[in-house]
Coordinates of C-alpha atoms in Angstrom, one line a residue:
Chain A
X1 CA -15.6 32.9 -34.4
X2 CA -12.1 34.4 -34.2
X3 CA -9.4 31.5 -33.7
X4 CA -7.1 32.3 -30.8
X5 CA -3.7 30.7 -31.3
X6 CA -0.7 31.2 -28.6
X7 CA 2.8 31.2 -30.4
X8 CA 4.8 29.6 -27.0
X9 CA 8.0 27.4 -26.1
X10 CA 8.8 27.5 -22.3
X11 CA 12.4 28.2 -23.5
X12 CA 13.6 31.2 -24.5
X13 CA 15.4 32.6 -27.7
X14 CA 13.9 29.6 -29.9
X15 CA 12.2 32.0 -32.5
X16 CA 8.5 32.5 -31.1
X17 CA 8.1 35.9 -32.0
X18 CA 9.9 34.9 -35.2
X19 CA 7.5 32.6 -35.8
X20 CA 4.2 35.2 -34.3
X21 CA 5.6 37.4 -37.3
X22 CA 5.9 34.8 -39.8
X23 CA 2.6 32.9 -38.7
X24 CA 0.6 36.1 -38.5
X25 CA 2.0 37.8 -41.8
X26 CA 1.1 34.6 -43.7
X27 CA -2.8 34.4 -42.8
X28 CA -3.4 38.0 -43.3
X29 CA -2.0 37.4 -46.7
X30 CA -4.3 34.7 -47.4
X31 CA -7.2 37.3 -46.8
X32 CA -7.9 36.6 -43.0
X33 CA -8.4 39.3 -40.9
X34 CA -5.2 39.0 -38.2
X35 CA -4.0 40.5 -35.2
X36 CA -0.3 40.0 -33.6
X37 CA -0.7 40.7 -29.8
X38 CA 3.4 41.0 -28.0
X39 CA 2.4 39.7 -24.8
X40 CA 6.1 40.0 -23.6
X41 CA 5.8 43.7 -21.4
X42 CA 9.6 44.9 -20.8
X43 CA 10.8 43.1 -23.6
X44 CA 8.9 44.4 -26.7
X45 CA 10.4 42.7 -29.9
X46 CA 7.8 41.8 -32.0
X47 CA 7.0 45.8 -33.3
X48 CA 10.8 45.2 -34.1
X49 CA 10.5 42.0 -36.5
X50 CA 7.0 43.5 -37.5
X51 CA 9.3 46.5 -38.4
X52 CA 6.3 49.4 -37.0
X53 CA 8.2 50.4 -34.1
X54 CA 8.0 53.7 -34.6
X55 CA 4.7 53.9 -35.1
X56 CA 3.8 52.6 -31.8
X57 CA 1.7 55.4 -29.9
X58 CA -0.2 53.6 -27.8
X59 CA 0.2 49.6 -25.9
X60 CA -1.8 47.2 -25.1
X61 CA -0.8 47.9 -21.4
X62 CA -2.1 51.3 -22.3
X63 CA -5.8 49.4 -23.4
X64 CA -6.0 47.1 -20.5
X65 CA -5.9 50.2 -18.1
X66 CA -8.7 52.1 -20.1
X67 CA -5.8 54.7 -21.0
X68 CA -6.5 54.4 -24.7
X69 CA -9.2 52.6 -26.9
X70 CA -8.2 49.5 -29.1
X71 CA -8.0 51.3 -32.5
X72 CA -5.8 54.0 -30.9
X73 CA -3.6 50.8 -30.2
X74 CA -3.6 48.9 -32.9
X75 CA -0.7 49.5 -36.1
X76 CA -2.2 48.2 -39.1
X77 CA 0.8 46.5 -41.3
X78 CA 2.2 48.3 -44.4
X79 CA 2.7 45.4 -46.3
X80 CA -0.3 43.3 -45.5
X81 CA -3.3 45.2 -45.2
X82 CA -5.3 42.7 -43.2
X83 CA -3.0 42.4 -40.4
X84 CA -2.6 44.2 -37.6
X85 CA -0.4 44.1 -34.6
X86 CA -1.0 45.3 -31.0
X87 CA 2.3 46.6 -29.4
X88 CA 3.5 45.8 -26.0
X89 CA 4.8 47.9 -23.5
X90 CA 8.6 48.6 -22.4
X91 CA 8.7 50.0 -19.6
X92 CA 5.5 48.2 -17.3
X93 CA 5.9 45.0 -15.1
X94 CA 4.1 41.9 -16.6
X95 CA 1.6 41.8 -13.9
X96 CA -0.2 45.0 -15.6
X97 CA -1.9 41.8 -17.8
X98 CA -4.5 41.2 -15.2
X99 CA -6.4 38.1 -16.2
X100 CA -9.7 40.7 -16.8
X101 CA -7.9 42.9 -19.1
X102 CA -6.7 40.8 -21.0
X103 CA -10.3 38.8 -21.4
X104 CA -11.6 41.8 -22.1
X105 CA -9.0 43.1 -24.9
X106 CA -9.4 39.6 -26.4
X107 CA -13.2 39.7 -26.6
X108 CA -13.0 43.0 -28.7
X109 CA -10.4 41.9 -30.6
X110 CA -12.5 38.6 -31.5
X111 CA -15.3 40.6 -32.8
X112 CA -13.6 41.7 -35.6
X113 CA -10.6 39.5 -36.5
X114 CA -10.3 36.0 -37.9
X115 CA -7.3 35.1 -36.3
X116 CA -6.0 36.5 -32.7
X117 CA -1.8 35.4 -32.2
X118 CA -0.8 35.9 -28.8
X119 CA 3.4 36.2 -29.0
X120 CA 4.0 34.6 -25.4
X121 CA 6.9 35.6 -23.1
X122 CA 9.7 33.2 -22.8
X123 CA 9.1 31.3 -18.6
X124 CA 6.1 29.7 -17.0
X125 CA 5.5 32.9 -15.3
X126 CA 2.2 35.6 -15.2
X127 CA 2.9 37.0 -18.9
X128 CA 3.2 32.9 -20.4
X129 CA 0.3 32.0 -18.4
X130 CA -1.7 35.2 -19.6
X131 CA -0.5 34.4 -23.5
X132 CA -1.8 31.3 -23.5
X133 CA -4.8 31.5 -21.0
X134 CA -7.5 32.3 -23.6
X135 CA -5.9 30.1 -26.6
X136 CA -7.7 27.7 -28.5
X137 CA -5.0 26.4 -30.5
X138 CA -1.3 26.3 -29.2
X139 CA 2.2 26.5 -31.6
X140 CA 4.6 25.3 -29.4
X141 CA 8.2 26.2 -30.9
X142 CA 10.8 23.8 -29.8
X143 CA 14.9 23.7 -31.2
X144 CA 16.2 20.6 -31.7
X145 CA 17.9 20.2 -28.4
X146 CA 17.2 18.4 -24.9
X147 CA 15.8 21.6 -23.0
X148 CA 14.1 23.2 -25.5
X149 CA 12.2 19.6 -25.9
X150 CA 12.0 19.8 -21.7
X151 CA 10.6 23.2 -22.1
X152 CA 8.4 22.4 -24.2
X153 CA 6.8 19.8 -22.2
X154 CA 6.1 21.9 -19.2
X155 CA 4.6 24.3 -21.5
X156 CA 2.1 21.8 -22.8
X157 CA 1.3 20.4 -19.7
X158 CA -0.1 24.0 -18.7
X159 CA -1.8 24.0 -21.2
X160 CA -3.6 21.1 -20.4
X161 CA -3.8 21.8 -17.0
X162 CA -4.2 25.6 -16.3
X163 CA -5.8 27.2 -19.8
X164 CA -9.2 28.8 -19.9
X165 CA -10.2 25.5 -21.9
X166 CA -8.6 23.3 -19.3
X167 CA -10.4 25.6 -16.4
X168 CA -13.7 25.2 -18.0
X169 CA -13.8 21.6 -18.6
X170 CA -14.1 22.4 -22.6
X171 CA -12.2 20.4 -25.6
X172 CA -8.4 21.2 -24.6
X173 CA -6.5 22.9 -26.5
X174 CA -5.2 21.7 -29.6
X175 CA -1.8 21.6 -30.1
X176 CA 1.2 21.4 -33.1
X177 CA 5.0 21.2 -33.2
X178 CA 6.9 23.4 -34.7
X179 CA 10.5 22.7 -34.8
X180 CA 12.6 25.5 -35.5
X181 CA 16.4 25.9 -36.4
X182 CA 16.5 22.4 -38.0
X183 CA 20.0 21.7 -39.2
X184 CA 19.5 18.3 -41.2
X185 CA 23.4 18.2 -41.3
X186 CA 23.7 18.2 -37.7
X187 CA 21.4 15.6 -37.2
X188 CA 22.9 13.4 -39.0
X189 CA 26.2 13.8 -36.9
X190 CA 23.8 13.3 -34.2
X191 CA 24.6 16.6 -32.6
X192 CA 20.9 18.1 -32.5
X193 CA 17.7 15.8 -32.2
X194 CA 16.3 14.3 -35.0
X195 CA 12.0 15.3 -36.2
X196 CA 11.3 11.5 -35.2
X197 CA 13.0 12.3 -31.9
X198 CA 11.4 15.5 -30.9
X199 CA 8.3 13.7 -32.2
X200 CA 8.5 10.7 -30.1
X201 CA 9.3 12.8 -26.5
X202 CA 6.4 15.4 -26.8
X203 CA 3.6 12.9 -28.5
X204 CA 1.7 16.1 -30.6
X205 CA 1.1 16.4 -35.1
X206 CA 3.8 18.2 -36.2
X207 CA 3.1 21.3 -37.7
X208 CA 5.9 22.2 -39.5
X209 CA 9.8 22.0 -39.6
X210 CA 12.0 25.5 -40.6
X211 CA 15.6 25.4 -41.5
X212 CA 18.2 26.6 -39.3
X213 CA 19.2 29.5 -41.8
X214 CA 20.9 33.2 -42.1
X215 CA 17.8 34.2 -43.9
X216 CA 15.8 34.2 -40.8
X217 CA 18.5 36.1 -38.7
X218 CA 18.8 39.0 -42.1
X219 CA 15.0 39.3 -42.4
X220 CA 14.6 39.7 -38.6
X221 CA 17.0 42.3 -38.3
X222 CA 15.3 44.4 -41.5
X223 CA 12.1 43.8 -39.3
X224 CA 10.7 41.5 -42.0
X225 CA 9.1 38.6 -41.7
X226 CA 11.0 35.7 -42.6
X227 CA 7.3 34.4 -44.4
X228 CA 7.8 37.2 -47.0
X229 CA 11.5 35.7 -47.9
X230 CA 9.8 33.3 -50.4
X231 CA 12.3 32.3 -52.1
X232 CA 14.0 31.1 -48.8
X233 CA 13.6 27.6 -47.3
X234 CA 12.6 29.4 -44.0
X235 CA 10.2 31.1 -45.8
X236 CA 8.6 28.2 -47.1
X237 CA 9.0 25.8 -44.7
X238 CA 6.8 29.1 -42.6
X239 CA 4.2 29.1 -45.6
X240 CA 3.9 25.5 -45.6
X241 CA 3.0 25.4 -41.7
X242 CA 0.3 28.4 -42.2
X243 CA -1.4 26.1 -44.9
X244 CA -1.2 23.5 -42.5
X245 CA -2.8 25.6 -39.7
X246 CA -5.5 26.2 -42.3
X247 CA -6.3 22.3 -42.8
X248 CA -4.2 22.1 -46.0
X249 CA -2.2 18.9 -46.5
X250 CA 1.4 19.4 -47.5
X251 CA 4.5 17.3 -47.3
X252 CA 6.9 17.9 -44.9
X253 CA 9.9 19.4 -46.5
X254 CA 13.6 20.6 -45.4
X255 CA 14.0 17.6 -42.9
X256 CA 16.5 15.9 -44.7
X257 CA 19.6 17.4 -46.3
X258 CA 19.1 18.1 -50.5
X259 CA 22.6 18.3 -51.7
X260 CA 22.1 21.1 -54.2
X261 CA 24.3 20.6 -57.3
X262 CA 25.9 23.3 -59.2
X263 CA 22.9 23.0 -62.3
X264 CA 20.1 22.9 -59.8
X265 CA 20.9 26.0 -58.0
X266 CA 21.3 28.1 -61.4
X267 CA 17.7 26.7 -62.3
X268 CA 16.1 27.3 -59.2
X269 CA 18.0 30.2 -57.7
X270 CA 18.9 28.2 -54.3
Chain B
X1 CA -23.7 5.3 -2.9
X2 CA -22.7 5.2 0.2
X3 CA -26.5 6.1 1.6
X4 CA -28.8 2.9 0.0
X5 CA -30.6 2.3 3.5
X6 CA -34.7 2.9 3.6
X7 CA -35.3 5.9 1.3
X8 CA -35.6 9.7 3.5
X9 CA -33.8 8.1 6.1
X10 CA -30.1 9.1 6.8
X11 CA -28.2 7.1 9.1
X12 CA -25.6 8.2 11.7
X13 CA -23.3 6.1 10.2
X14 CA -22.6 3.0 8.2
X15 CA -20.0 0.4 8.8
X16 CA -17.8 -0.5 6.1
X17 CA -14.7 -3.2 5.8
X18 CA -11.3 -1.2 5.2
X19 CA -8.2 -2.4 4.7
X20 CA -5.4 0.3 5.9
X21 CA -1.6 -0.4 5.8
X22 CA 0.0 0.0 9.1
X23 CA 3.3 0.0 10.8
X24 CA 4.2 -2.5 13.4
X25 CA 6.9 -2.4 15.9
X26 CA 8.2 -5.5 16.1
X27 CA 9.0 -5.9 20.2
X28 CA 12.1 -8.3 21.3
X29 CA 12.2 -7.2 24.8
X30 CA 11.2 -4.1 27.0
X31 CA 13.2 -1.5 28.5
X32 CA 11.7 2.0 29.2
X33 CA 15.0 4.2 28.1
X34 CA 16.3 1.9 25.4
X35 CA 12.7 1.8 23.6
X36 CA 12.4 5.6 23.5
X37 CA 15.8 6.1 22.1
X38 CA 15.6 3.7 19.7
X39 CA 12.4 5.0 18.8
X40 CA 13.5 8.4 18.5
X41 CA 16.3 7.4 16.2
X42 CA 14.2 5.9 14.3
X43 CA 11.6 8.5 13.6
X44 CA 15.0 10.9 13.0
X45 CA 15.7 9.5 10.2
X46 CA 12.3 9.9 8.6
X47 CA 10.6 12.6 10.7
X48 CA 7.7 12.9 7.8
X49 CA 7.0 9.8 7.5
X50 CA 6.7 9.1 11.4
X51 CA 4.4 12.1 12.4
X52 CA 1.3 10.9 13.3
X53 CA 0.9 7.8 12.1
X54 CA -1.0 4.5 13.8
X55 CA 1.3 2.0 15.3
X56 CA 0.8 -1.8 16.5
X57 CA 3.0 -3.5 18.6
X58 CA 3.6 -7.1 17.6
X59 CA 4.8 -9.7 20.6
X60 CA 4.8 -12.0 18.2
X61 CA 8.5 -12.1 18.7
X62 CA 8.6 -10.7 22.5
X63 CA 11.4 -12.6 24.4
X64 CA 11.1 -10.6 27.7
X65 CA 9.1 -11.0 30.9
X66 CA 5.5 -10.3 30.8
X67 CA 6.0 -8.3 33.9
X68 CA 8.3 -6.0 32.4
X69 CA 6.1 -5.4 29.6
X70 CA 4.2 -1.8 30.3
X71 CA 1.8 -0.7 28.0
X72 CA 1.4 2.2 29.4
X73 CA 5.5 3.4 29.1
X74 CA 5.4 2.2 25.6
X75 CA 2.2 4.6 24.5
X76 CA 3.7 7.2 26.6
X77 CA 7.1 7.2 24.7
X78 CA 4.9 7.4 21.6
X79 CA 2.8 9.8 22.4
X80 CA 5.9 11.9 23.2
X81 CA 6.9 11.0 19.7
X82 CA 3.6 11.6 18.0
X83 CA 3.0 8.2 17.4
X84 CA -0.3 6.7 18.4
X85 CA -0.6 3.2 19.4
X86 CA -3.6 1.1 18.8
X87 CA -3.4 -1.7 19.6
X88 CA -1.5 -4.9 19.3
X89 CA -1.2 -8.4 17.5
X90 CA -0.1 -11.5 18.9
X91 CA 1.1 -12.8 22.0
X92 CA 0.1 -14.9 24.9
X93 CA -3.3 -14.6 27.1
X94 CA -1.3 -12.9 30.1
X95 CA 0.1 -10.1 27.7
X96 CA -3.3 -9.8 25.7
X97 CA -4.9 -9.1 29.0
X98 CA -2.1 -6.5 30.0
X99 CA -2.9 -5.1 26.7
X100 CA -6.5 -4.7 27.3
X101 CA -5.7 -2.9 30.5
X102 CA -4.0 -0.2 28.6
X103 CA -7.1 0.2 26.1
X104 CA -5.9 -0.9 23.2
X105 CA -7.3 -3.1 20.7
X106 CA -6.9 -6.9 19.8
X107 CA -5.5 -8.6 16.8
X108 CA -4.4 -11.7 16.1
X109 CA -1.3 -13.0 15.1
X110 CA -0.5 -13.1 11.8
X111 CA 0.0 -17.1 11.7
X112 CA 2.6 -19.1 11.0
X113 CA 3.5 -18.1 8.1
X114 CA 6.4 -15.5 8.7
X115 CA 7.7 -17.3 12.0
X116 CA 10.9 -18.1 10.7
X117 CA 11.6 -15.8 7.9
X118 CA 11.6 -12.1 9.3
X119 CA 12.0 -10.1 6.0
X120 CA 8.7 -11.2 4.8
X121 CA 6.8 -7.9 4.5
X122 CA 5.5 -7.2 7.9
X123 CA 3.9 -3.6 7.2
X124 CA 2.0 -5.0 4.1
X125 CA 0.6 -8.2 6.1
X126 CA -1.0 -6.8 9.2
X127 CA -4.2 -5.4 8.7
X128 CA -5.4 -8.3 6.4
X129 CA -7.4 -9.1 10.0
X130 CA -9.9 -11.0 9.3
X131 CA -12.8 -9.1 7.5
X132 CA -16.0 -8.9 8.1
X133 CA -18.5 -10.5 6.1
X134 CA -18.7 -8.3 3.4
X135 CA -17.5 -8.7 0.4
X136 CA -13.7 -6.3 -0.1
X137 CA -13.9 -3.3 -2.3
X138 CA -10.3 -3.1 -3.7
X139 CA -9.9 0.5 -4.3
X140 CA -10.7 1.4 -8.1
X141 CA -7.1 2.0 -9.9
X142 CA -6.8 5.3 -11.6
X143 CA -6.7 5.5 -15.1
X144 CA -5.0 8.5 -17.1
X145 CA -4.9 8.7 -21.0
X146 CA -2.9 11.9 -21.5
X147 CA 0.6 12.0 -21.4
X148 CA 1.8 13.4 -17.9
X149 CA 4.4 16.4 -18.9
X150 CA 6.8 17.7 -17.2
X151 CA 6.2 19.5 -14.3
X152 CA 2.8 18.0 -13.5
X153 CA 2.2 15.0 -11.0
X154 CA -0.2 12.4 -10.6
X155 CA -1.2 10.6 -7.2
X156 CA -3.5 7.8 -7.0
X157 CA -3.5 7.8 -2.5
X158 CA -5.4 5.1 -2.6
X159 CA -5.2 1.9 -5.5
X160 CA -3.1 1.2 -8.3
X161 CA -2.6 3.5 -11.3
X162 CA -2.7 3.0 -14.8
X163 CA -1.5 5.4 -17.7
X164 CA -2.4 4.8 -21.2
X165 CA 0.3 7.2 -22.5
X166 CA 4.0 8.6 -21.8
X167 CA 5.3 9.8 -18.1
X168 CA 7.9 12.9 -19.7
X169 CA 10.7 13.8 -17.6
X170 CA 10.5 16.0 -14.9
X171 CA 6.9 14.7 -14.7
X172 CA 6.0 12.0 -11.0
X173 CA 3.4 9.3 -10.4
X174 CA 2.7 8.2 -7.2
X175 CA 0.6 5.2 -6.3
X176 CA -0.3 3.7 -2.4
X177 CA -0.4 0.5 -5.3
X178 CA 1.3 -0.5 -8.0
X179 CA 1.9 1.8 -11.4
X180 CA 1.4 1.1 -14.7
X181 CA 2.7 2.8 -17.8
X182 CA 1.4 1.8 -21.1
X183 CA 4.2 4.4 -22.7
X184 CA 7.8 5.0 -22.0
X185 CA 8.6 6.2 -18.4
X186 CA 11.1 9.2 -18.6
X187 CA 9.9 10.8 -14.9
X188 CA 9.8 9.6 -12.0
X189 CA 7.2 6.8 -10.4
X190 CA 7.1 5.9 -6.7
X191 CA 4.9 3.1 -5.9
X192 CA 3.7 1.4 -2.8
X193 CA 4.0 4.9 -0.9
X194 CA 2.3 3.6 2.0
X195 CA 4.7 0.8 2.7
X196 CA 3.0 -2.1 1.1
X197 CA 6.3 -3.9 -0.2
X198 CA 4.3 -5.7 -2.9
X199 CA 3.5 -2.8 -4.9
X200 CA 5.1 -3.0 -8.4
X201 CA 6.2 -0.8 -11.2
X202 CA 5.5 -2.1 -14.9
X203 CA 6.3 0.0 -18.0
X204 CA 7.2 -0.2 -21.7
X205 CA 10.3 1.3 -21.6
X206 CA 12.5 2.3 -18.9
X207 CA 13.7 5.6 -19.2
X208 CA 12.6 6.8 -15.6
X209 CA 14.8 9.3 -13.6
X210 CA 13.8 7.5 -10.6
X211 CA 11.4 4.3 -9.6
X212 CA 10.8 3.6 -5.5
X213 CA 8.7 0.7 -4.1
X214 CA 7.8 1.9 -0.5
X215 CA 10.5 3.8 0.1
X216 CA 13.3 1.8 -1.7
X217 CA 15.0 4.1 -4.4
X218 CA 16.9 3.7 -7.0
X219 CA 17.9 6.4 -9.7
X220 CA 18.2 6.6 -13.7
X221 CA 22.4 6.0 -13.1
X222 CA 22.1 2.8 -10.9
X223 CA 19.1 1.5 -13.9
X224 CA 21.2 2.0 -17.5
X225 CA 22.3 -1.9 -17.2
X226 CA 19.4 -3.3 -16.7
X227 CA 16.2 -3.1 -18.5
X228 CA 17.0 0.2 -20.1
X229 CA 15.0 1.3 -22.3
X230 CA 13.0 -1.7 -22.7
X231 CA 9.8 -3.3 -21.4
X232 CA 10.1 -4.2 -17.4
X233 CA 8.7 -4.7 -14.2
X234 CA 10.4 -3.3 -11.3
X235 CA 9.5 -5.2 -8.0
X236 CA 11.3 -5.2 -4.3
X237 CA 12.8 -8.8 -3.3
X238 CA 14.3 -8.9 0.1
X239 CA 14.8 -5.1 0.5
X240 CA 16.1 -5.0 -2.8
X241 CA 14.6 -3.2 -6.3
X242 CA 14.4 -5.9 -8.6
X243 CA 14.1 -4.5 -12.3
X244 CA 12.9 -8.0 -14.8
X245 CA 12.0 -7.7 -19.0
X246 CA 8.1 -8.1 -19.3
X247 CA 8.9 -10.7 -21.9
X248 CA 10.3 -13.1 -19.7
X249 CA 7.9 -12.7 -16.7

């Protein structure tokens, strides 16, 4: 049974397809059989981060309306040979993701994959409610800040309410925390919500927590994922949240602020 | 459950006790003009609220003649008004009989008790008439385990509610009773939303954006001195939202 895990947030600009890249990228390279669906039509980023946008031929737009098959679609990764990601449109409206087409995309895709990540569109609107309709599992990316955690919120409570899962009656869908741009220092000036904080208001397991860092901006802008930085703190704190996903236990790292001294980050290269 | 009479037989109907709030106009004396301006004053301020709703006229306090007391004017003006009147409570045999002209139904007055104190909730008292027989079914409170989010909104029309878990801002409970949050409440809870002034709100910490006991308000700015963030009931004392710590209740 493929697992079907939504990447949302409510909020926008919080790093969800960041985190889609980072997420997907680190279970294919565990050996799982993945696919990275962009769900966000008009705004395709994700083929960006994934660095294959020029490879993209055909959408998933493209596969809803029977315009092209799946395999046409899909752009298998050149640095991870188990992961594949299915491209978004540009230039349709969101309400091309009819609720059938998408079932029916998501049922072929499940035959053959391990692990399905829908990227969600930032909102509450038709392309979030599509993203997450068919999830099993739910990432919900929050920042450290009052709306984000507001956001955040709203999002879960549709996905309580108006899910597939939630439609049916079935076990809801489970959800983890991912807090994302985590500057420890300005916690503890109290400018940006603390993990205890964000964990308190929204009441789900915390996932994972990843560092606020210029890494993540670099790697996104050379369309890599931030995952394959492993020496960074981003990059671990995103390899650490994948073994989670996967059952693993691992401490939580990078919520509190190591100061490095000058010996420490000669031996262990930062 | 509500069909346990001889087994294949269905009856036509089945009579059961209920217990409805209602609004009573409270009736000092009777002028035709005056009533149905005040009236419609009244309902302007709370149009909603007004539209259609049951109305008994009390003469527990009537101070006026008997002969200038129309029954028929007064459910005119509130038929004009949307407002249906059924019957009334109180007064003396002459009026009772005027009222039975007129078609509407008798109740009794509500005793001594709130004879010389008016604020004592009127609305909330009336329709404990004397029940029937049977033994009262108190509506069954509503229970809810999962945190309500932002956004999403829970109504219990009929009892009390109870939540095992948070209320998130931007989230709203309603209750026609009272409301109970096992869990910090960050939304907004409006209890008693029927008018029953007895209605209370009880949580673990107050963090609420808003809390109303039939229809008295009061919003997160006028509740940071009080209670904040700390275990409290929220009850209304003459009119007025009184927010207590649980600790000391």
């Amino acid at each position: 049974m493929a697992r079907i895990i939504v990447v949302t947030s409510g909020k926008g600009g919080v790093g969800k397809t960041t985190t889609s890249a980072s997420i997907s990228t680190g279970l294919a390279k565990r050996g799982h059989k993945t696919v990275v669906v962009d769900f966000d039509v008009g705004l395709r980023n994700l083929d960006l981060i994934m660095n294959c946008e020029r490879r993209v031929v055909y959408d998933f737009v493209n596969v809803i309306q029977g315009d092209a098959t799946l395999n046409q679609a899909l752009i298998r990764d050149k640095r991870v040979d188990t992961l594949y990601i299915l491209p978004t449109s540009q230039t349709r409206e969101k309400e091309a993701l009819t609720k059938e087409g998408v079932e029916k995309v998501i049922n072929e895709l499940a035959e053959t994959f391990d692990y399905i990540i829908c990227d969600s569109p930032a909102g509450i609107e038709h392309g979030a409610l599509m993203a997450l309709y068919y999830a099993d599992e739910a990432v919900v990316v929050t920042n450290p800040e009052v709306s984000s955690v507001r956001d955040s919120d709203r999002i879960l409570g549709i996905l309580q309410s108006k899910s597939r899962r939630a439609e049916m009656g079935e076990d809801p869908v489970k959800e983890h925390l991912l807090l994302t741009r985590y500057n420890p220092d300005r916690v503890e000036r109290g400018e940006m919500l603390s993990v205890a904080d964000v964990e308190e208001i929204l009441a789900i397991p915390l996932l994972g927590v990843i560092p606020e860092s210029q890494v993540v901006l670099n790697a996104s802008n050379q369309g890599l994922p931030v995952i394959l930085e492993t020496e960074s703190d981003a990059g671990q704190a995103y390899d650490d949240a994948v073994a989670r996903l996967l059952g693993e236990e691992r401490e939580q790292r990078f919520m509190t602020n190591q100061k490095k001294g000058f010996f420490s980050r000669m031996f262990k290269g930062g | 459950m509500s069909n346990i009479t001889a087994p294949g037989v269905q009856q036509v109907f089945q009579l059961k006790s209920a217990s409805v709030s209602m609004t009573a106009l409270e009736l000092y004396y009777f002028d035709n003009d005056e009533f149905e301006e005040t009236l419609r004053n009244k309902i302007s301020q709370a149009p909603g609220f007004f539209r259609d709703i049951p109305l008994i006229i009390s003469l527990e306090k009537y101070e006026g003649l008997d002969s200038e007391l129309d029954f028929f004017k007064i459910i005119g003006a509130c038929r004009r008004n949307s407002i249906h009147v059924i019957g009334v409570r109180g007064g003396n045999d002459d009026q009772r009989r005027l009222a039975r002209g007129a078609s509407l139904a008798l109740m009794p007055g509500s005793g001594q008790r709130d004879k010389d104190h008016e604020t004592t909730a009127e609305v909330a008292d009336t329709p404990a008439a004397p029940a029937p027989q049977t033994a009262k079914e108190a509506a069954p409170a509503k229970i809810i385990s999962q945190p309500v989010r932002s956004g999403q909104q829970v109504h219990a029309p009929e009892g009390d509610l109870v939540i095992l878990a948070p209320v998130q801002a931007g989230a709203e409970v309603l209750a026609a009773g009272s409301i109970h949050v096992y869990g910090p409440l960050r939304g907004r809870a409006l209890a008693g939303i029927h008018g029953s002034e007895s209605a209370r709100i009880f949580c673990q910490s107050l963090e609420a954006e808003l809390v109303s006991i039939a229809g008295h308000y009061k919003i997160s700015e006028d509740l940071q001195n009080n209670g904040w963030k700390s275990a409290v009931q929220i009850q209304l004392r003459d009119d007025l939202l009184v927010v207590a710590p649980l600790d000391k209740a």
